[in-house]
């Protein structure tokens, strides 16, 4: 379907309006929609990700794990690479977040304006998910990591737990 | 396998009943939490065997939860395309889970457990998508049901969680809280007064996004918009929900103002549009889906403005769902395409409206 405005580009946005006596749907391409001041969720949602994905691996991302520009380094767990991610927009497994943490921190900051989670903490994960309570040494390790990553909410929680055990 | 939708408690449509707060303007509220199982590859890279393992674990965890302990397990991967489409039309599963997009292949182990307003989609883009769907504008209520389910499931399953990035998801746009809350809202007043573009643009500037009736990628029909949070990381669940809630409340206010303007400045034109929509809906012999949605929008506005009193909001909600292709096919007992489909839609619509008016 073509854009009603420029008659050139494919229509991506469909706005339903009631003009005079009839209900009409206006079909617009993303550019004409933007010119008319209509911003779609899709453009807003897609843009930063695709933009970033395109620039990634071309020396754009600051990574501490892999040499700049190398997008073929594999995640140990799933074998996924940054190139795979760039192509599909999806990561391969939870470990990818650790493997590519440098790149992802940049991306998350661009997407969300922050990379530090401040919502609900998953306590089963904090204790290893096994049901065994972690030792005080392990908690101190986690505390150090939490402080390093500026996760102060988690740090405070861990500090409380260590205090109880001491 | 033949699938019986009656297995689903309430048919999964208790959210249609228009009983919720602001039920005339806000149809429904949905909140979902994306979760994945640690040590398992995401479904984009997983094998069918991996998906089976995930499904078994999630089913076991669901059985230990209060909300889903006796919920029917619906194996989406065992259903016919039309049956998957039906569940999607009913807002019970996402387009992704139906497998009807792109390559059309349903993912092995794709499943749904649902009971009342809460449910869990298994082997969607993420292993676990906990969801809650409520009638009307009910963000707090929807999230509190979900929070309980999340805690129970999280106690049984090892969710992938990162100290810095929070809950880990296949797509980084969902990482952190994994929370997406959306409100399905009807805004004919803002569309008619041409204020809608301004409002939507304003929303995008405060971190909210909008989509059509069926979520991601779907177009806006019948002046129904799904407003939701754009970001999921860096704010707490409560902050995200409060922010969306505040903005939706503003949008409801704007919509009410716009309706007031219509009635004050153009009462005849407005009434004419409403009654024309009603007339077409009631007497047309062939209706496309898009036309039906647009006419329903006009009638719904008429009910909201107290111009039409013999049609309930529930009937209008019901038409939104049951006038869709897979639902009409089920009624007819066979697959149908146009022009029969449009005829069947007009017949069904007429029957429903006549039954309502006769009450
Ligand atoms: Zn154009
Ligand atoms: Zn990986």
Short mmCIF file of N, CA, C and O in Angstrom, two decimals, chain A residues 14-23 25 27 36-42 44-45 48-49 77-81 84-85 89-95 97-98 101 104-105 107-109 111-122 124-126 129 142 145-146 149 151 154, chain B residues 36-42 44-45 125 143 147 154-155 157-177 191-192 194 196-197 200-201 204 209-211 219-223 225 230-237 239 269 272-273 276 290 294:
data_model
loop_
_atom_site.label_atom_id
_atom_site.label_comp_id
_atom_site.label_asym_id
_atom_site.label_seq_id
_atom_site.Cartn_x
_atom_site.Cartn_y
_atom_site.Cartn_z
N UNK A 14 -1.24 3.95 9.80
CA UNK A 14 -2.63 4.00 9.35
C UNK A 14 -3.44 4.72 10.42
O UNK A 14 -3.62 4.21 11.51
N UNK A 15 -3.86 5.89 10.09
CA UNK A 15 -4.60 6.70 11.06
C UNK A 15 -6.06 6.74 10.67
O UNK A 15 -6.40 7.11 9.55
N UNK A 16 -6.90 6.37 11.61
CA UNK A 16 -8.33 6.40 11.31
C UNK A 16 -8.91 7.73 11.74
O UNK A 16 -8.69 8.18 12.84
N UNK A 17 -9.59 8.37 10.81
CA UNK A 17 -10.17 9.67 11.12
C UNK A 17 -11.61 9.72 10.63
O UNK A 17 -11.97 8.98 9.72
N UNK A 18 -12.36 10.61 11.23
CA UNK A 18 -13.69 10.83 10.71
C UNK A 18 -13.72 12.22 10.14
O UNK A 18 -13.59 13.22 10.84
N UNK A 19 -13.78 12.31 8.81
CA UNK A 19 -13.76 13.60 8.14
C UNK A 19 -15.13 13.81 7.51
O UNK A 19 -15.61 12.94 6.80
N UNK A 20 -15.71 14.97 7.74
CA UNK A 20 -17.07 15.25 7.29
C UNK A 20 -18.00 14.11 7.71
O UNK A 20 -18.13 13.82 8.88
N UNK A 21 -18.58 13.43 6.74
CA UNK A 21 -19.56 12.42 7.12
C UNK A 21 -19.00 11.01 7.14
O UNK A 21 -19.70 10.07 7.51
N UNK A 22 -17.76 10.84 6.68
CA UNK A 22 -17.33 9.46 6.52
C UNK A 22 -16.08 9.13 7.32
O UNK A 22 -15.25 10.00 7.62
N UNK A 23 -16.01 7.87 7.65
CA UNK A 23 -14.85 7.37 8.38
C UNK A 23 -13.77 7.06 7.35
O UNK A 23 -14.01 6.33 6.40
N UNK A 25 -9.51 6.13 6.66
CA UNK A 25 -8.22 5.78 7.22
C UNK A 25 -7.15 6.40 6.33
O UNK A 25 -7.17 6.23 5.12
N UNK A 27 -3.39 6.56 5.16
CA UNK A 27 -2.20 5.70 5.15
C UNK A 27 -0.99 6.56 4.85
O UNK A 27 -0.94 7.21 3.80
N UNK A 36 4.01 15.33 9.44
CA UNK A 36 2.71 15.78 9.94
C UNK A 36 2.65 15.77 11.46
O UNK A 36 1.61 16.04 12.04
N UNK A 37 3.74 15.40 12.06
CA UNK A 37 3.79 15.40 13.52
C UNK A 37 3.18 14.17 14.16
O UNK A 37 2.90 14.14 15.34
N UNK A 38 2.98 13.13 13.36
CA UNK A 38 2.47 11.89 13.92
C UNK A 38 3.66 10.99 14.21
O UNK A 38 4.42 10.66 13.31
N UNK A 39 3.81 10.62 15.45
CA UNK A 39 4.91 9.73 15.79
C UNK A 39 4.31 8.41 16.22
O UNK A 39 3.39 8.37 17.01
N UNK A 40 4.79 7.34 15.66
CA UNK A 40 4.20 6.06 16.01
C UNK A 40 5.03 5.35 17.05
O UNK A 40 6.23 5.58 17.17
N UNK A 41 4.37 4.48 17.76
CA UNK A 41 5.09 3.66 18.73
C UNK A 41 6.15 2.85 18.03
O UNK A 41 7.26 2.69 18.51
N UNK A 42 5.80 2.36 16.84
CA UNK A 42 6.74 1.50 16.13
C UNK A 42 8.02 2.24 15.78
O UNK A 42 9.11 1.71 15.96
N UNK A 44 9.28 4.87 17.23
CA UNK A 44 10.01 5.18 18.45
C UNK A 44 10.69 3.92 18.98
O UNK A 44 11.85 3.93 19.39
N UNK A 45 9.98 2.82 18.91
CA UNK A 45 10.52 1.58 19.48
C UNK A 45 11.64 1.01 18.63
O UNK A 45 12.63 0.54 19.14
N UNK A 48 15.86 3.38 17.99
CA UNK A 48 17.13 3.32 18.71
C UNK A 48 17.81 1.95 18.60
O UNK A 48 19.02 1.89 18.49
N UNK A 49 17.01 0.90 18.56
CA UNK A 49 17.60 -0.44 18.51
C UNK A 49 18.28 -0.67 17.17
O UNK A 49 19.45 -1.05 17.11
N UNK A 77 28.24 -19.95 26.16
CA UNK A 77 27.12 -20.84 26.44
C UNK A 77 26.30 -21.20 25.20
O UNK A 77 26.00 -22.36 24.97
N UNK A 78 25.94 -20.19 24.40
CA UNK A 78 25.02 -20.48 23.29
C UNK A 78 25.68 -20.37 21.92
O UNK A 78 25.07 -20.73 20.91
N UNK A 79 26.91 -19.86 21.88
CA UNK A 79 27.59 -19.74 20.59
C UNK A 79 27.16 -18.52 19.79
O UNK A 79 27.61 -18.33 18.66
N UNK A 80 26.27 -17.71 20.36
CA UNK A 80 25.79 -16.53 19.65
C UNK A 80 26.88 -15.45 19.58
O UNK A 80 27.73 -15.37 20.47
N UNK A 81 26.84 -14.67 18.52
CA UNK A 81 27.81 -13.58 18.37
C UNK A 81 27.08 -12.25 18.29
O UNK A 81 25.86 -12.20 18.14
N UNK A 84 25.19 -12.05 15.13
CA UNK A 84 23.86 -12.67 15.21
C UNK A 84 22.85 -11.70 15.82
O UNK A 84 21.72 -11.56 15.35
N UNK A 85 23.30 -11.06 16.89
CA UNK A 85 22.43 -10.14 17.60
C UNK A 85 22.04 -8.96 16.70
O UNK A 85 20.88 -8.56 16.63
N UNK A 89 18.33 -8.93 16.31
CA UNK A 89 17.84 -8.08 17.39
C UNK A 89 17.54 -8.85 18.66
O UNK A 89 16.99 -8.32 19.62
N UNK A 90 17.92 -10.15 18.68
CA UNK A 90 17.66 -10.98 19.86
C UNK A 90 18.96 -11.62 20.32
O UNK A 90 19.77 -12.06 19.50
N UNK A 91 19.11 -11.70 21.65
CA UNK A 91 20.29 -12.37 22.20
C UNK A 91 20.04 -13.86 22.27
O UNK A 91 18.90 -14.31 22.17
N UNK A 92 21.13 -14.64 22.45
CA UNK A 92 20.98 -16.09 22.40
C UNK A 92 20.66 -16.75 23.72
O UNK A 92 19.98 -17.78 23.76
N UNK A 93 21.15 -16.17 24.80
CA UNK A 93 20.91 -16.78 26.12
C UNK A 93 21.23 -15.76 27.19
O UNK A 93 21.81 -14.71 26.90
N UNK A 94 20.87 -16.05 28.45
CA UNK A 94 21.17 -15.08 29.51
C UNK A 94 22.67 -14.76 29.62
O UNK A 94 23.03 -13.62 29.93
N UNK A 95 23.52 -15.74 29.34
CA UNK A 95 24.96 -15.51 29.44
C UNK A 95 25.47 -14.46 28.46
O UNK A 95 26.51 -13.86 28.68
N UNK A 97 24.43 -11.64 28.06
CA UNK A 97 24.49 -10.36 28.76
C UNK A 97 25.82 -10.20 29.49
O UNK A 97 26.31 -9.09 29.64
N UNK A 98 26.40 -11.32 29.96
CA UNK A 98 27.70 -11.24 30.63
C UNK A 98 28.80 -11.15 29.59
O UNK A 98 29.70 -10.33 29.68
N UNK A 101 28.72 -7.67 27.92
CA UNK A 101 28.19 -6.66 28.84
C UNK A 101 28.59 -5.24 28.46
O UNK A 101 27.80 -4.31 28.66
N UNK A 104 26.33 -4.21 25.64
CA UNK A 104 24.93 -4.15 26.07
C UNK A 104 24.68 -3.00 27.03
O UNK A 104 23.61 -2.40 27.00
N UNK A 105 25.69 -2.69 27.86
CA UNK A 105 25.49 -1.57 28.78
C UNK A 105 25.22 -0.30 27.97
O UNK A 105 24.31 0.46 28.27
N UNK A 107 24.04 -0.12 24.91
CA UNK A 107 22.74 -0.25 24.25
C UNK A 107 21.60 0.01 25.23
O UNK A 107 20.66 0.75 24.93
N UNK A 108 21.69 -0.61 26.40
CA UNK A 108 20.62 -0.45 27.39
C UNK A 108 20.47 1.01 27.80
O UNK A 108 19.37 1.51 27.99
N UNK A 109 21.62 1.70 27.92
CA UNK A 109 21.55 3.12 28.29
C UNK A 109 20.85 3.92 27.21
O UNK A 109 20.10 4.85 27.49
N UNK A 111 18.64 2.69 25.04
CA UNK A 111 17.23 2.27 24.93
C UNK A 111 16.40 2.78 26.09
O UNK A 111 15.26 3.19 25.93
N UNK A 112 16.98 2.67 27.30
CA UNK A 112 16.18 2.91 28.50
C UNK A 112 16.62 4.16 29.27
O UNK A 112 16.01 4.52 30.26
N UNK A 113 17.74 4.74 28.86
CA UNK A 113 18.27 5.87 29.61
C UNK A 113 19.03 5.45 30.85
O UNK A 113 19.46 6.29 31.64
N UNK A 114 19.17 4.16 31.07
CA UNK A 114 19.89 3.65 32.25
C UNK A 114 20.24 2.19 32.00
O UNK A 114 19.61 1.53 31.19
N UNK A 115 21.25 1.71 32.70
CA UNK A 115 21.56 0.28 32.58
C UNK A 115 21.41 -0.43 33.93
O UNK A 115 21.53 -1.63 34.03
N UNK A 116 21.17 0.37 34.98
CA UNK A 116 21.06 -0.23 36.31
C UNK A 116 19.60 -0.51 36.67
O UNK A 116 18.78 0.40 36.74
N UNK A 117 19.32 -1.80 36.89
CA UNK A 117 17.98 -2.21 37.30
C UNK A 117 17.70 -1.70 38.72
O UNK A 117 18.52 -1.87 39.61
N UNK A 118 16.56 -1.06 38.91
CA UNK A 118 16.20 -0.60 40.25
C UNK A 118 14.86 -1.20 40.70
O UNK A 118 14.32 -0.82 41.72
N UNK A 119 14.35 -2.13 39.93
CA UNK A 119 13.07 -2.73 40.29
C UNK A 119 13.24 -3.86 41.28
O UNK A 119 14.25 -3.96 41.98
N UNK A 120 12.24 -4.73 41.32
CA UNK A 120 12.24 -5.87 42.23
C UNK A 120 13.52 -6.68 42.09
O UNK A 120 13.99 -6.92 40.98
N UNK A 121 14.07 -7.11 43.22
CA UNK A 121 15.25 -7.96 43.17
C UNK A 121 14.82 -9.41 43.22
O UNK A 121 13.87 -9.75 43.93
N UNK A 122 15.52 -10.21 42.46
CA UNK A 122 15.17 -11.64 42.44
C UNK A 122 16.02 -12.33 43.47
O UNK A 122 17.19 -12.59 43.24
N UNK A 124 15.94 -15.36 44.79
CA UNK A 124 16.37 -16.73 44.52
C UNK A 124 17.68 -16.70 43.74
O UNK A 124 18.55 -17.54 43.94
N UNK A 125 17.83 -15.70 42.87
CA UNK A 125 19.05 -15.60 42.08
C UNK A 125 20.22 -15.17 42.95
O UNK A 125 21.33 -15.67 42.81
N UNK A 126 19.92 -14.26 43.87
CA UNK A 126 20.98 -13.78 44.75
C UNK A 126 21.55 -14.93 45.56
O UNK A 126 22.74 -15.03 45.81
N UNK A 129 19.81 -19.65 43.68
CA UNK A 129 18.66 -20.40 43.17
C UNK A 129 18.58 -21.82 43.66
O UNK A 129 17.66 -22.54 43.34
N UNK A 142 29.44 -10.90 46.51
CA UNK A 142 28.30 -10.30 45.81
C UNK A 142 28.19 -8.81 46.14
O UNK A 142 27.87 -8.00 45.27
N UNK A 145 30.71 -6.88 44.16
CA UNK A 145 30.28 -6.74 42.76
C UNK A 145 29.13 -5.73 42.63
O UNK A 145 29.07 -4.95 41.69
N UNK A 146 28.25 -5.78 43.62
CA UNK A 146 27.11 -4.87 43.58
C UNK A 146 27.58 -3.42 43.68
O UNK A 146 27.07 -2.53 42.98
N UNK A 149 29.23 -2.33 40.45
CA UNK A 149 28.30 -2.02 39.36
C UNK A 149 27.29 -0.95 39.78
O UNK A 149 26.29 -0.73 39.10
N UNK A 151 25.12 -0.92 41.98
CA UNK A 151 23.78 -1.42 42.30
C UNK A 151 23.56 -1.25 43.80
O UNK A 151 23.70 -2.18 44.59
N UNK A 154 20.78 -3.31 45.83
CA UNK A 154 21.20 -4.68 46.12
C UNK A 154 22.28 -4.66 47.19
O UNK A 154 22.26 -5.47 48.13
N UNK B 36 13.04 -15.41 31.98
CA UNK B 36 13.69 -16.53 31.31
C UNK B 36 14.36 -17.42 32.35
O UNK B 36 14.64 -16.99 33.46
N UNK B 37 14.59 -18.65 31.94
CA UNK B 37 15.18 -19.60 32.87
C UNK B 37 16.69 -19.62 32.69
O UNK B 37 17.20 -19.73 31.57
N UNK B 38 17.38 -19.45 33.82
CA UNK B 38 18.84 -19.36 33.79
C UNK B 38 19.42 -20.65 33.22
O UNK B 38 18.90 -21.74 33.48
N UNK B 39 20.49 -20.51 32.44
CA UNK B 39 21.16 -21.69 31.90
C UNK B 39 20.50 -22.26 30.66
O UNK B 39 21.01 -23.21 30.07
N UNK B 40 19.36 -21.72 30.26
CA UNK B 40 18.67 -22.19 29.06
C UNK B 40 18.84 -21.16 27.95
O UNK B 40 18.71 -19.96 28.20
N UNK B 41 19.06 -21.62 26.74
CA UNK B 41 19.12 -20.68 25.63
C UNK B 41 17.75 -20.07 25.39
O UNK B 41 16.73 -20.73 25.60
N UNK B 42 17.75 -18.82 24.93
CA UNK B 42 16.48 -18.18 24.58
C UNK B 42 15.89 -18.91 23.38
O UNK B 42 16.60 -19.57 22.63
N UNK B 44 15.05 -18.10 20.50
CA UNK B 44 15.61 -17.88 19.16
C UNK B 44 16.73 -18.86 18.83
O UNK B 44 17.00 -19.14 17.67
N UNK B 45 17.43 -19.37 19.86
CA UNK B 45 18.54 -20.28 19.62
C UNK B 45 18.34 -21.66 20.22
O UNK B 45 19.24 -22.49 20.21
N UNK B 125 8.82 -15.41 22.80
CA UNK B 125 10.16 -14.88 22.58
C UNK B 125 11.01 -15.08 23.84
O UNK B 125 12.20 -15.38 23.77
N UNK B 143 -1.33 -5.58 38.28
CA UNK B 143 0.05 -5.86 38.69
C UNK B 143 0.09 -6.65 39.99
O UNK B 143 0.94 -7.51 40.16
N UNK B 147 2.25 -9.89 40.48
CA UNK B 147 3.38 -9.90 41.40
C UNK B 147 3.37 -11.17 42.24
O UNK B 147 4.40 -11.79 42.47
N UNK B 154 8.85 -17.66 40.56
CA UNK B 154 10.28 -17.40 40.78
C UNK B 154 10.87 -18.25 41.88
O UNK B 154 12.07 -18.50 41.92
N UNK B 155 10.01 -18.70 42.80
CA UNK B 155 10.48 -19.58 43.85
C UNK B 155 10.70 -21.00 43.35
O UNK B 155 11.47 -21.77 43.92
N UNK B 157 11.21 -21.71 39.80
CA UNK B 157 12.09 -21.71 38.64
C UNK B 157 13.29 -20.82 38.94
O UNK B 157 13.18 -19.90 39.72
N UNK B 158 14.43 -21.11 38.31
CA UNK B 158 15.59 -20.23 38.47
C UNK B 158 15.55 -19.19 37.36
O UNK B 158 15.98 -19.45 36.24
N UNK B 159 15.01 -18.01 37.65
CA UNK B 159 14.93 -16.98 36.63
C UNK B 159 16.31 -16.38 36.36
O UNK B 159 17.12 -16.23 37.28
N UNK B 160 16.56 -16.04 35.11
CA UNK B 160 17.82 -15.39 34.75
C UNK B 160 17.77 -13.93 35.21
O UNK B 160 16.91 -13.17 34.76
N UNK B 161 18.68 -13.59 36.13
CA UNK B 161 18.69 -12.25 36.72
C UNK B 161 20.12 -11.78 36.86
O UNK B 161 21.00 -12.54 37.25
N UNK B 162 20.36 -10.54 36.54
CA UNK B 162 21.70 -9.96 36.54
C UNK B 162 21.71 -8.79 37.52
O UNK B 162 20.75 -8.01 37.55
N UNK B 163 22.76 -8.69 38.31
CA UNK B 163 22.81 -7.64 39.34
C UNK B 163 22.59 -6.25 38.76
O UNK B 163 21.93 -5.42 39.35
N UNK B 164 23.21 -6.02 37.61
CA UNK B 164 23.08 -4.68 37.03
C UNK B 164 21.87 -4.58 36.10
O UNK B 164 21.10 -3.62 36.20
N UNK B 165 21.70 -5.56 35.22
CA UNK B 165 20.69 -5.42 34.15
C UNK B 165 19.31 -5.95 34.55
O UNK B 165 18.37 -5.84 33.76
N UNK B 166 19.20 -6.55 35.73
CA UNK B 166 17.89 -7.04 36.17
C UNK B 166 17.50 -8.34 35.48
O UNK B 166 18.36 -9.16 35.15
N UNK B 167 16.20 -8.52 35.25
CA UNK B 167 15.73 -9.73 34.58
C UNK B 167 16.20 -9.70 33.13
O UNK B 167 16.07 -8.68 32.44
N UNK B 168 16.79 -10.80 32.68
CA UNK B 168 17.39 -10.86 31.35
C UNK B 168 16.38 -11.40 30.34
O UNK B 168 15.73 -12.42 30.58
N UNK B 169 16.26 -10.69 29.23
CA UNK B 169 15.27 -11.06 28.22
C UNK B 169 15.93 -11.18 26.86
O UNK B 169 17.01 -10.62 26.62
N UNK B 170 15.28 -11.92 26.00
CA UNK B 170 15.82 -12.16 24.67
C UNK B 170 16.08 -10.84 23.92
O UNK B 170 17.09 -10.67 23.26
N UNK B 171 15.15 -9.91 24.02
CA UNK B 171 15.34 -8.60 23.40
C UNK B 171 15.68 -7.58 24.50
O UNK B 171 14.96 -7.50 25.49
N UNK B 172 16.76 -6.84 24.32
CA UNK B 172 17.17 -5.89 25.37
C UNK B 172 16.13 -4.81 25.67
O UNK B 172 16.21 -4.16 26.71
N UNK B 173 15.17 -4.62 24.77
CA UNK B 173 14.13 -3.62 25.04
C UNK B 173 13.22 -4.02 26.20
O UNK B 173 12.45 -3.21 26.70
N UNK B 174 13.30 -5.29 26.62
CA UNK B 174 12.45 -5.76 27.73
C UNK B 174 13.21 -6.00 29.03
O UNK B 174 12.62 -6.39 30.03
N UNK B 175 14.54 -5.82 28.99
CA UNK B 175 15.37 -6.18 30.15
C UNK B 175 15.07 -5.29 31.35
O UNK B 175 14.45 -4.24 31.22
N UNK B 176 15.54 -5.71 32.51
CA UNK B 176 15.33 -4.95 33.74
C UNK B 176 14.13 -5.50 34.50
O UNK B 176 14.21 -6.56 35.11
N UNK B 177 13.02 -4.78 34.44
CA UNK B 177 11.82 -5.27 35.11
C UNK B 177 11.10 -6.32 34.27
O UNK B 177 10.34 -7.12 34.80
N UNK B 191 -9.71 12.01 18.11
CA UNK B 191 -9.52 11.82 16.67
C UNK B 191 -10.40 12.81 15.91
O UNK B 191 -9.95 13.49 14.99
N UNK B 192 -11.67 12.93 16.32
CA UNK B 192 -12.59 13.84 15.62
C UNK B 192 -12.19 15.30 15.74
O UNK B 192 -12.36 16.07 14.80
N UNK B 194 -9.24 16.25 16.02
CA UNK B 194 -7.89 16.32 15.44
C UNK B 194 -6.80 16.67 16.47
O UNK B 194 -5.78 17.28 16.13
N UNK B 196 -5.52 14.25 18.32
CA UNK B 196 -4.87 12.98 18.65
C UNK B 196 -3.37 12.98 18.39
O UNK B 196 -2.59 12.47 19.19
N UNK B 197 -2.94 13.56 17.26
CA UNK B 197 -1.52 13.54 16.92
C UNK B 197 -0.71 14.24 18.01
O UNK B 197 0.34 13.76 18.42
N UNK B 200 -0.58 11.97 21.11
CA UNK B 200 0.32 10.82 20.95
C UNK B 200 1.78 11.26 20.94
O UNK B 200 2.64 10.58 21.49
N UNK B 201 2.02 12.40 20.35
CA UNK B 201 3.39 12.89 20.33
C UNK B 201 3.84 13.26 21.73
O UNK B 201 4.97 12.97 22.13
N UNK B 204 4.83 10.17 23.53
CA UNK B 204 6.12 9.60 23.16
C UNK B 204 7.25 10.40 23.81
O UNK B 204 8.33 9.88 24.07
N UNK B 209 4.46 4.72 24.62
CA UNK B 209 4.33 4.39 23.22
C UNK B 209 2.91 3.92 22.96
O UNK B 209 2.16 3.64 23.90
N UNK B 210 2.51 3.89 21.68
CA UNK B 210 1.17 3.39 21.40
C UNK B 210 1.18 2.43 20.23
O UNK B 210 2.05 2.47 19.38
N UNK B 211 0.22 1.54 20.25
CA UNK B 211 0.06 0.57 19.19
C UNK B 211 -1.43 0.41 18.91
O UNK B 211 -2.25 1.05 19.56
N UNK B 219 -1.92 -2.11 13.41
CA UNK B 219 -2.32 -0.75 13.11
C UNK B 219 -3.53 -0.33 13.94
O UNK B 219 -4.27 -1.17 14.47
N UNK B 220 -3.69 0.96 13.99
CA UNK B 220 -4.81 1.50 14.75
C UNK B 220 -6.09 1.36 13.93
O UNK B 220 -6.16 1.81 12.81
N UNK B 221 -7.08 0.67 14.49
CA UNK B 221 -8.39 0.61 13.84
C UNK B 221 -9.45 1.03 14.85
O UNK B 221 -9.32 0.79 16.05
N UNK B 222 -10.49 1.65 14.34
CA UNK B 222 -11.62 2.01 15.19
C UNK B 222 -11.29 2.94 16.34
O UNK B 222 -11.97 2.90 17.37
N UNK B 223 -10.25 3.73 16.19
CA UNK B 223 -9.84 4.67 17.25
C UNK B 223 -9.48 4.01 18.57
O UNK B 223 -9.58 4.63 19.63
N UNK B 225 -6.56 2.58 20.84
CA UNK B 225 -5.11 2.71 20.99
C UNK B 225 -4.66 1.92 22.21
O UNK B 225 -5.35 1.90 23.23
N UNK B 230 7.41 2.54 27.38
CA UNK B 230 8.41 2.27 26.35
C UNK B 230 9.65 1.61 26.96
O UNK B 230 10.23 0.72 26.36
N UNK B 231 10.03 2.05 28.14
CA UNK B 231 11.26 1.52 28.75
C UNK B 231 10.91 0.59 29.90
O UNK B 231 9.82 0.67 30.49
N UNK B 232 11.85 -0.32 30.20
CA UNK B 232 11.60 -1.31 31.25
C UNK B 232 12.71 -1.33 32.29
O UNK B 232 12.63 -2.07 33.27
N UNK B 233 13.76 -0.57 32.05
CA UNK B 233 14.95 -0.62 32.90
C UNK B 233 15.25 0.77 33.47
O UNK B 233 15.03 1.77 32.79
N UNK B 234 15.75 0.79 34.72
CA UNK B 234 16.14 2.07 35.31
C UNK B 234 15.03 2.72 36.13
O UNK B 234 15.24 3.76 36.75
N UNK B 235 13.84 2.11 36.09
CA UNK B 235 12.75 2.58 36.93
C UNK B 235 12.13 1.35 37.59
O UNK B 235 12.15 0.28 37.00
N UNK B 236 11.59 1.55 38.77
CA UNK B 236 10.98 0.41 39.45
C UNK B 236 9.62 0.10 38.81
O UNK B 236 9.06 0.94 38.09
N UNK B 237 9.10 -1.08 39.12
CA UNK B 237 7.80 -1.48 38.60
C UNK B 237 6.74 -0.43 38.96
O UNK B 237 5.91 -0.04 38.13
N UNK B 239 7.16 2.73 39.75
CA UNK B 239 7.35 3.98 39.01
C UNK B 239 6.80 3.88 37.59
O UNK B 239 6.15 4.79 37.10
N UNK B 269 -23.84 17.50 13.89
CA UNK B 269 -22.89 16.69 13.12
C UNK B 269 -22.51 15.45 13.91
O UNK B 269 -22.45 14.33 13.37
N UNK B 272 -25.34 13.00 14.10
CA UNK B 272 -25.53 12.40 12.78
C UNK B 272 -24.53 11.28 12.53
O UNK B 272 -24.89 10.19 12.07
N UNK B 273 -23.27 11.53 12.86
CA UNK B 273 -22.23 10.50 12.69
C UNK B 273 -22.54 9.25 13.50
O UNK B 273 -22.43 8.13 13.03
N UNK B 276 -25.60 7.43 12.07
CA UNK B 276 -25.25 6.78 10.80
C UNK B 276 -24.47 5.49 11.06
O UNK B 276 -24.72 4.47 10.42
N UNK B 290 -12.47 -3.85 9.15
CA UNK B 290 -12.09 -2.46 9.41
C UNK B 290 -13.32 -1.55 9.52
O UNK B 290 -13.41 -0.72 10.42
N UNK B 294 -14.66 0.66 12.76
CA UNK B 294 -14.91 2.09 12.71
C UNK B 294 -16.35 2.44 13.07
O UNK B 294 -16.61 3.42 13.77
#
